[in-house]
Amino acid sequence: MDSIQVFTVWMKFMGDQDWLGDKEPSKKKGSEVNDTTIRHSAHGGYQDLDIRSTRGKKYRAGIVMPDELSTEKQTILNCIQNRLYASDVKKQSSTTTDKSEDIPKTLLESFKLSTDSPVFLDPSMTINYFGNMSPSFIRELQNEAKKALECIHFHRDNNSEEASAHRVDPFRQLFLENIRFWNRYDAYLCLDLNDIAIPYLDNTNANRRFWGYDAQDRGCYESIANGLVKVLNMALGNRTHSLRLLTSGNGDTKGPSSTTTLGDIGTTTILESDEIPMIPIRQSGDSANLGYGKNDICRPFLQASGKMEMLYIGLQINRDACHKLVDRGPPANDTKATSDFVALWGQRKAQLRRFKDGAIVHAVVWNEPEENKAISNFLYESGDKVGDIVERIIQHILWGHFVKSDSQLSPNVKFQLRNLVSLVEGAKNINADTKVAMIDSAEGAHKSIASAYEKLATFFKKNSELEPVGLNESISKLGLPLSIDRVEPLSPALRYTACFPQLPHPLLGANVAGSKKIAGAISNDPILIQIRFEGSSKWPNDISAMGAAKCAMLMQIAEGIEAMKAKREPGSEVFDGPMNVSPTFIDFGYGGYCWRAIIRADQEMKMLRTLHNPSPEATALLQALTKNHVKKSLHHFIVHGVTSKYPAAGYVVRLLNRWIAGHMLSGQISHEAVELLVVSVFTDPSPFDTPNTVSSGFLRCLQLIAEHDWLKKPLIIDPEGHIHTDDRCTILSQFEEMRGVNFHHGPSMFIISPIDRNDDGLWRPSFTQNLPEKVVLGRLRALAKRSHQYLMNCLKSGKDSNSFKWSSIFLESPDSFKSYCALFRVDQDNIVDSTCSSSSSDLGVHEVDGILKTPYRRSMEKLSLGLKAFKRTAYKNLNTSSSEALLYGFKPVDEAVATLRSHFGQYALFFFNEHCPDMIAMLWRPKTFERLPFSAMQAEFCTPTDYQWEENALVTKNSNDILRAIRCVLRHVIVDFKVLDDRSIKDTVTTGETAPKAKRKLSDDDSSDDSD
């Protein structure tokens, strides 16, 4: 066999063996059904706590290395140690009258029962090659072996239909990617070892039952480490895939390769960068570790990691089981298992409960308040889907089994970076009996919008059905000549990725109690849907007439709804608020929400495709219609499928949107492109595992933005495997052709998904064709790199998981503002939510009048009231007929910035924060002030210059004129401005250069390795 075959066989050998006995032993025929299994079949929450310590060990795999030219069975039979052991067991059985069922019958079985490590013996059966491997390590090794086999057999170079669409090539994934401790797990926990009871030396923790008995043999540190892993695995069960402690062999930091002190043999700590910490077996006065001393039990680990008296735990969460609320105990007639269950969870937590199947057993419920005040009762909404219950279980186990009875559990014992989710979700106190308000739950707000959408779609389809009104005529209740076939969602709020979803509004048909003030102008974008009619020959055959027909359909929808409301038809009472019809869309209120409907006419796109010599206008129209109606609809279903399968994905999209807006890059990269980046992280996580928490997903997104070679590689996203190997080759060849020899051309961020195949067979990015620009992508990569490094430092520090030091990555520094060419301060009357400012924001979680207010909650409160000038007092009988009209999607600053980018985008770049546009920043383009020949057609903003007149470079752009025009556009929006670089003509005349000051560099080309 060659090297690859040997490697493959070894990986299969390691991955397939049941090293730890996790698999249930096979049962004898006829023993499948009894009273015990019947009780267990009614639920899946109970797992035998004793399976790994007795029965599981006995039936697990044990391998003996066979002698040369011999089989494993022959090697065991011929082994002298095995024969001597069998003889001793036979003598012991004959000399004692006690039952010897618990005595191992063979030497191999004795190895299995005497160690938690996997058993792989040498031919003499005296040395266990895997004796130093912990159970947690072997579980991860098996997972990595299975991933390696999948990578070898099903990678994209195999030209098979089953080939997986990985971003990373097989060799790089297997051998070059850094997937060590700090990059591997979903959640990290930091423990202070001073709070942990020391086995057999600390009498304050006498209730230990599941750990500490091996302290005399292994040492205190090893006993604590193994005990933590064992007990936490027992408690968490299948809620986690893996759990690992940070040692000197799996962290990023490396300890010294040898000690500097020369003590007696066996008294110095052995620290190797890729080995487990070895504890001295004897004490000496100058030992680096004092063996069983209370204060120095952790020194080997601590010196390797560089963090004093702290222990780090990494967990990989199982998203399919982490949300389980109930841990059901064993049957009541199994006294031994019941005793273990109660001992594990405590008598107060494990209480007798009656279940629907009639069984009365002990059970633990995790949606109830904690009596122990040291355990946090502070949870985020819908946090059970992303690991909050896992965190509570760990806190409960640590308090009951490891923390000294005379010490308090540190408030630091929480998942690191857990509070990142506070930016996009509300919090709750589980001790409170009040019902969670929708303003506190982003998940609940999205579900409410989705429910209203289903009702709205049903209303349109039902009331557009044609009914005969004469011999040859038929019409619907809405008065439409065609039936509505589908109502398709397009809005981010309908796929769980809207950063701040709409709340029900009293003036739009919602019954909202307790509101004293309401918004007269809704600042959220209307919820976008598109209406598709059934196929018919009634559509006109002219492009202009087609647009008029679509506008007439929109007007008829509005009139039909008003007519149904006048007749009090069922379902029409939910419509409320003004209806605004434009040539391309209609805005209306339904179920408390603001909606925007557009019409998709497939006949229009078909007509444009059949043109023989289409004009540039017709080609551009076809591309716009295809993108807005077809591709955005397909994109919606792709993203909705990912956010439904991976609960953390929606949160990560919203958090990444907050991060981009915080750095004033709103509008410079489309929301769909942000969603595709997150989809790539969750559906193609190689070489990592799929992230299952918000913090791990966010870190992976930052890492993808910072490290992907956007200049030389496209990012291909294929969640369902629709892009085959031939398609990938086509995409790569087209990408290289588009980039050119010097990699200067084409979209700066080349993201391809299954929807990007065009009618001409070419693959072109739909949502990154023009944005982001190269300079924006370079800044985005630099910011992502710095933010990722800062968050990793926060993660490794472990000092305070409740701190909000990470909040600085969502803010712009004062030096960053100085690098712009001009700043325009927006009038505060045009700002709805000042808590999302890029310059200074309070991103902490505070309790006000018994209510936990996260940054998300505070922003939603501001948005629910809207702009101050449009606030209204809520009266009982307030409606739109007796009050001023309600404004939909009122965003004056966003519209002003869109106008600036449309009119002045060729001269400068404009930056702002869409969530709090208190500042608009401008940056001149490098070629704006180049000298040009005079042309009357392009004389706008030009000024003459006498420099280089012999080269026909007679004019240049006048920065003062451009700034004056910009201020004219912003005259009703801003209150002040400051010019940091006006590029005045006097500087260019005297020096011959375009800028007197060194500002942020805007380069047309971007290198493969962008740096700060």
Coordinates of C-alpha atoms in Angstrom, one line a residue, residues 545-847:
A545 CA -47.9 48.8 -21.9
M546 CA -46.6 46.0 -19.5
G547 CA -45.5 48.6 -17.0
A548 CA -48.8 50.4 -17.2
A549 CA -50.7 47.1 -16.7
K550 CA -48.7 46.4 -13.6
C551 CA -49.4 49.8 -12.2
A552 CA -53.1 49.3 -13.0
M553 CA -53.0 46.0 -11.1
L554 CA -51.6 47.7 -8.0
M555 CA -54.3 50.4 -8.2
Q556 CA -57.0 47.7 -8.5
I557 CA -55.6 45.9 -5.4
A558 CA -55.8 49.1 -3.4
E559 CA -59.4 49.8 -4.6
G560 CA -60.4 46.2 -4.1
I561 CA -59.2 46.2 -0.5
E562 CA -61.1 49.5 0.2
A563 CA -64.2 48.1 -1.4
M564 CA -64.0 44.9 0.8
K565 CA -63.5 47.1 3.9
A566 CA -66.6 49.1 3.0
K567 CA -68.6 45.9 2.7
R568 CA -67.0 44.5 5.9
E569 CA -65.9 41.4 4.1
P570 CA -64.1 38.7 6.3
G571 CA -60.4 39.4 6.6
S572 CA -60.5 43.0 5.3
E573 CA -60.8 44.4 8.8
V574 CA -57.1 43.7 9.5
F575 CA -56.1 46.2 6.8
D576 CA -55.6 49.7 8.3
G577 CA -53.6 52.8 7.6
P578 CA -53.0 54.7 4.4
M579 CA -52.5 52.9 1.1
N580 CA -49.8 54.5 -1.2
V581 CA -49.7 53.4 -4.8
S582 CA -46.7 54.1 -7.0
P583 CA -45.9 52.9 -10.6
T584 CA -43.9 50.0 -9.2
F585 CA -45.2 49.2 -5.8
I586 CA -48.0 49.6 -3.2
D587 CA -47.5 50.4 0.5
F588 CA -50.2 49.4 2.9
G589 CA -50.8 48.4 6.5
Y590 CA -52.0 44.9 7.5
G591 CA -52.0 43.2 10.9
G592 CA -50.1 46.0 12.6
Y593 CA -47.2 46.0 10.0
C594 CA -46.2 48.1 7.0
W595 CA -46.0 46.1 3.8
R596 CA -44.7 46.8 0.3
A597 CA -46.0 44.7 -2.6
I598 CA -44.5 44.5 -6.1
I599 CA -45.8 42.6 -9.1
R600 CA -43.7 39.9 -10.8
A601 CA -44.8 39.5 -14.4
D602 CA -42.9 36.5 -16.0
Q603 CA -44.3 37.5 -19.4
E604 CA -42.4 40.8 -19.2
M605 CA -39.1 39.0 -18.7
K606 CA -40.0 36.4 -21.4
M607 CA -40.7 39.3 -23.8
L608 CA -37.3 40.9 -23.1
R609 CA -35.5 37.6 -23.7
T610 CA -37.0 37.1 -27.1
L611 CA -35.7 40.4 -28.5
H612 CA -33.3 39.8 -31.3
N613 CA -31.3 43.0 -31.0
P614 CA -32.0 44.4 -27.5
S615 CA -31.0 47.9 -26.8
P616 CA -28.8 48.6 -23.8
E617 CA -31.9 49.9 -21.9
A618 CA -33.7 46.6 -22.6
T619 CA -30.7 44.6 -21.4
A620 CA -30.4 46.6 -18.3
L621 CA -34.1 46.3 -17.6
L622 CA -34.0 42.5 -18.0
Q623 CA -31.1 42.2 -15.6
A624 CA -32.8 44.4 -13.0
L625 CA -36.1 42.5 -13.3
T626 CA -34.3 39.1 -13.1
K627 CA -32.3 40.3 -10.0
N628 CA -35.3 41.9 -8.2
H629 CA -37.9 39.3 -8.9
V630 CA -36.2 35.9 -9.6
K631 CA -32.8 35.9 -7.9
K632 CA -33.9 37.7 -4.7
S633 CA -36.8 35.2 -4.4
L634 CA -34.4 32.2 -4.7
H635 CA -31.9 33.9 -2.4
H636 CA -34.6 34.3 0.2
F637 CA -35.4 30.6 0.2
I638 CA -31.7 29.7 0.4
V639 CA -31.1 31.9 3.4
H640 CA -34.4 31.0 5.1
G641 CA -33.4 27.3 4.9
V642 CA -30.1 28.0 6.5
T643 CA -31.5 30.2 9.3
S644 CA -34.2 27.5 10.0
K645 CA -31.6 24.7 10.2
Y646 CA -29.0 26.6 12.1
P647 CA -30.6 28.7 14.9
A648 CA -27.4 30.8 15.4
A649 CA -27.2 31.8 11.7
G650 CA -29.9 34.5 11.9
Y651 CA -28.3 36.1 15.0
V652 CA -24.9 36.1 13.3
V653 CA -26.3 37.9 10.2
R654 CA -27.8 40.6 12.5
L655 CA -24.7 40.9 14.5
L656 CA -22.5 41.2 11.4
N657 CA -24.9 43.9 10.1
R658 CA -24.4 45.8 13.4
W659 CA -20.7 45.5 13.1
I660 CA -20.7 46.8 9.5
A661 CA -23.0 49.7 10.4
G662 CA -20.9 50.5 13.4
H663 CA -17.9 51.2 11.2
M664 CA -20.0 53.4 8.9
L665 CA -20.0 51.0 6.0
S666 CA -23.8 50.8 5.6
G667 CA -24.8 50.6 2.0
Q668 CA -21.2 49.8 0.9
I669 CA -22.0 46.1 1.0
S670 CA -25.5 44.7 0.3
H671 CA -27.5 42.9 3.0
E672 CA -27.7 39.9 0.7
A673 CA -23.9 39.7 0.5
V674 CA -23.7 39.7 4.3
E675 CA -26.2 36.9 4.4
L676 CA -24.2 34.9 1.8
L677 CA -21.0 35.2 4.0
V678 CA -22.9 33.8 6.9
V679 CA -24.4 31.0 4.8
S680 CA -20.9 30.1 3.7
V681 CA -19.6 29.9 7.3
F682 CA -22.5 27.6 8.4
T683 CA -22.8 25.4 5.3
D684 CA -19.1 25.1 4.3
P685 CA -17.3 25.4 7.6
S686 CA -14.2 23.3 6.6
P687 CA -11.8 22.8 8.1
F688 CA -13.8 23.6 11.2
D689 CA -17.1 22.2 12.4
T690 CA -20.3 24.1 12.0
P691 CA -20.6 26.9 14.6
N692 CA -23.5 26.5 17.0
T693 CA -23.3 29.7 19.0
V694 CA -23.5 33.3 18.1
S695 CA -20.0 34.2 19.2
S696 CA -18.3 31.3 17.3
G697 CA -20.3 32.1 14.2
F698 CA -19.4 35.8 14.4
L699 CA -15.7 35.0 14.9
R700 CA -15.8 32.7 11.9
C701 CA -17.4 35.4 9.7
L702 CA -14.7 37.9 10.7
Q703 CA -12.0 35.3 9.9
L704 CA -13.5 34.5 6.5
I705 CA -13.6 38.2 5.6
A706 CA -10.1 38.8 6.7
E707 CA -8.4 35.7 5.4
H708 CA -10.1 34.7 2.2
D709 CA -8.0 35.7 -0.8
W710 CA -10.7 37.8 -2.6
L711 CA -8.3 38.9 -5.3
K712 CA -7.4 35.4 -6.6
K713 CA -10.2 33.1 -5.4
P714 CA -14.0 33.3 -5.8
L715 CA -16.2 32.3 -2.8
I716 CA -18.5 29.6 -4.0
I717 CA -21.6 29.0 -1.8
D718 CA -23.6 25.8 -2.3
P719 CA -25.7 24.8 0.7
E720 CA -27.6 22.0 -1.1
G721 CA -25.0 20.7 -3.5
H722 CA -26.5 22.2 -6.7
I723 CA -23.1 23.3 -8.1
H724 CA -21.3 20.3 -9.6
T725 CA -17.7 19.8 -10.3
D726 CA -18.0 20.9 -13.9
D727 CA -19.8 24.1 -12.8
R728 CA -17.0 24.8 -10.4
C729 CA -14.4 24.5 -13.1
T730 CA -16.4 26.8 -15.3
I731 CA -16.7 29.4 -12.5
L732 CA -13.0 29.3 -11.8
S733 CA -12.1 29.8 -15.5
Q734 CA -14.6 32.6 -15.9
F735 CA -13.3 34.2 -12.7
E736 CA -9.7 34.1 -14.0
E737 CA -10.8 35.5 -17.3
M738 CA -12.7 38.3 -15.7
R739 CA -9.9 39.2 -13.3
G740 CA -7.3 39.4 -16.0
V741 CA -3.6 38.7 -15.9
N742 CA -2.8 41.3 -13.3
F743 CA -6.0 40.6 -11.2
H744 CA -7.2 44.2 -11.6
H745 CA -10.6 43.7 -13.1
G746 CA -14.0 42.3 -12.1
P747 CA -16.0 42.5 -8.9
S748 CA -13.8 43.0 -5.8
M749 CA -15.8 40.4 -3.8
F750 CA -16.6 37.5 -6.2
I751 CA -19.4 35.6 -4.4
I752 CA -21.2 32.9 -6.4
S753 CA -24.3 31.0 -5.3
P754 CA -26.6 28.6 -7.2
I755 CA -28.8 31.5 -8.3
D756 CA -26.0 33.2 -10.2
R757 CA -26.1 31.1 -13.4
N758 CA -27.3 33.5 -16.2
D759 CA -29.2 32.7 -19.4
D760 CA -26.0 33.0 -21.4
G761 CA -24.3 30.3 -19.4
L762 CA -22.0 32.7 -17.5
W763 CA -21.7 32.8 -13.8
R764 CA -21.8 36.4 -12.4
P765 CA -22.2 37.6 -8.9
S766 CA -25.7 39.0 -8.3
F767 CA -25.2 40.9 -5.1
T768 CA -21.5 41.8 -5.3
Q769 CA -21.2 42.9 -8.9
N770 CA -20.6 46.6 -8.1
L771 CA -20.3 46.6 -4.3
P772 CA -18.2 46.6 -2.2
E773 CA -15.6 48.7 -4.1
K774 CA -12.0 47.6 -3.8
V775 CA -11.1 50.3 -1.3
V776 CA -14.1 49.4 0.9
L777 CA -13.2 45.7 0.7
G778 CA -9.6 46.5 1.8
R779 CA -10.9 48.5 4.8
L780 CA -13.4 45.8 5.6
R781 CA -10.7 43.2 5.7
A782 CA -8.5 45.3 7.9
L783 CA -11.3 46.0 10.3
A784 CA -12.3 42.3 10.3
K785 CA -8.7 41.2 11.1
R786 CA -8.3 43.7 14.0
S787 CA -11.8 42.9 15.4
H788 CA -11.0 39.1 15.2
Q789 CA -7.7 39.5 17.0
Y790 CA -9.3 41.7 19.7
L791 CA -12.1 39.3 20.3
M792 CA -9.7 36.4 20.5
N793 CA -7.7 38.3 23.1
C794 CA -10.9 38.9 25.1
L795 CA -11.7 35.2 24.8
K796 CA -8.3 34.1 26.0
S797 CA -8.1 36.6 28.9
G798 CA -10.8 34.9 30.8
K799 CA -10.9 37.7 33.4
D800 CA -14.5 38.7 33.3
S801 CA -17.1 37.1 30.9
N802 CA -19.7 39.6 32.0
S803 CA -17.6 42.6 30.8
F804 CA -18.4 44.5 27.7
K805 CA -14.9 45.3 26.6
W806 CA -15.7 43.7 23.2
S807 CA -18.0 46.6 22.5
S808 CA -15.1 48.7 21.1
I809 CA -15.1 46.6 17.9
F810 CA -18.5 48.1 17.1
L811 CA -17.3 51.7 17.4
E812 CA -15.1 54.0 15.3
S813 CA -12.1 55.5 17.0
P814 CA -11.4 59.2 17.0
D815 CA -8.3 58.7 14.9
S816 CA -10.5 56.9 12.3
F817 CA -12.7 60.0 12.0
K818 CA -9.7 62.1 11.4
S819 CA -8.8 60.0 8.3
Y820 CA -11.8 61.2 6.4
C821 CA -11.8 64.3 4.1
A822 CA -15.0 65.8 5.4
L823 CA -17.5 65.2 8.2
F824 CA -21.1 66.3 8.3
R825 CA -23.0 66.3 11.6
V826 CA -26.6 65.3 11.3
D827 CA -29.3 67.2 13.2
Q828 CA -30.4 65.2 16.2
D829 CA -34.1 65.7 15.2
N830 CA -33.4 63.4 12.3
I831 CA -32.0 60.6 14.6
V832 CA -34.3 57.9 15.9
D833 CA -31.9 55.7 17.8
S834 CA -28.8 57.3 19.3
T835 CA -27.9 54.1 21.2
C836 CA -26.3 52.7 18.0
S837 CA -23.9 55.6 17.4
S838 CA -20.5 54.8 15.9
S839 CA -18.7 57.3 18.0
S840 CA -20.0 56.5 21.5
S841 CA -22.6 54.0 22.7
D842 CA -23.5 52.2 25.9
L843 CA -23.7 48.5 24.9
G844 CA -24.2 47.1 28.4
V845 CA -27.1 45.3 29.9
H846 CA -28.9 47.2 32.7
E847 CA -31.8 46.5 34.9

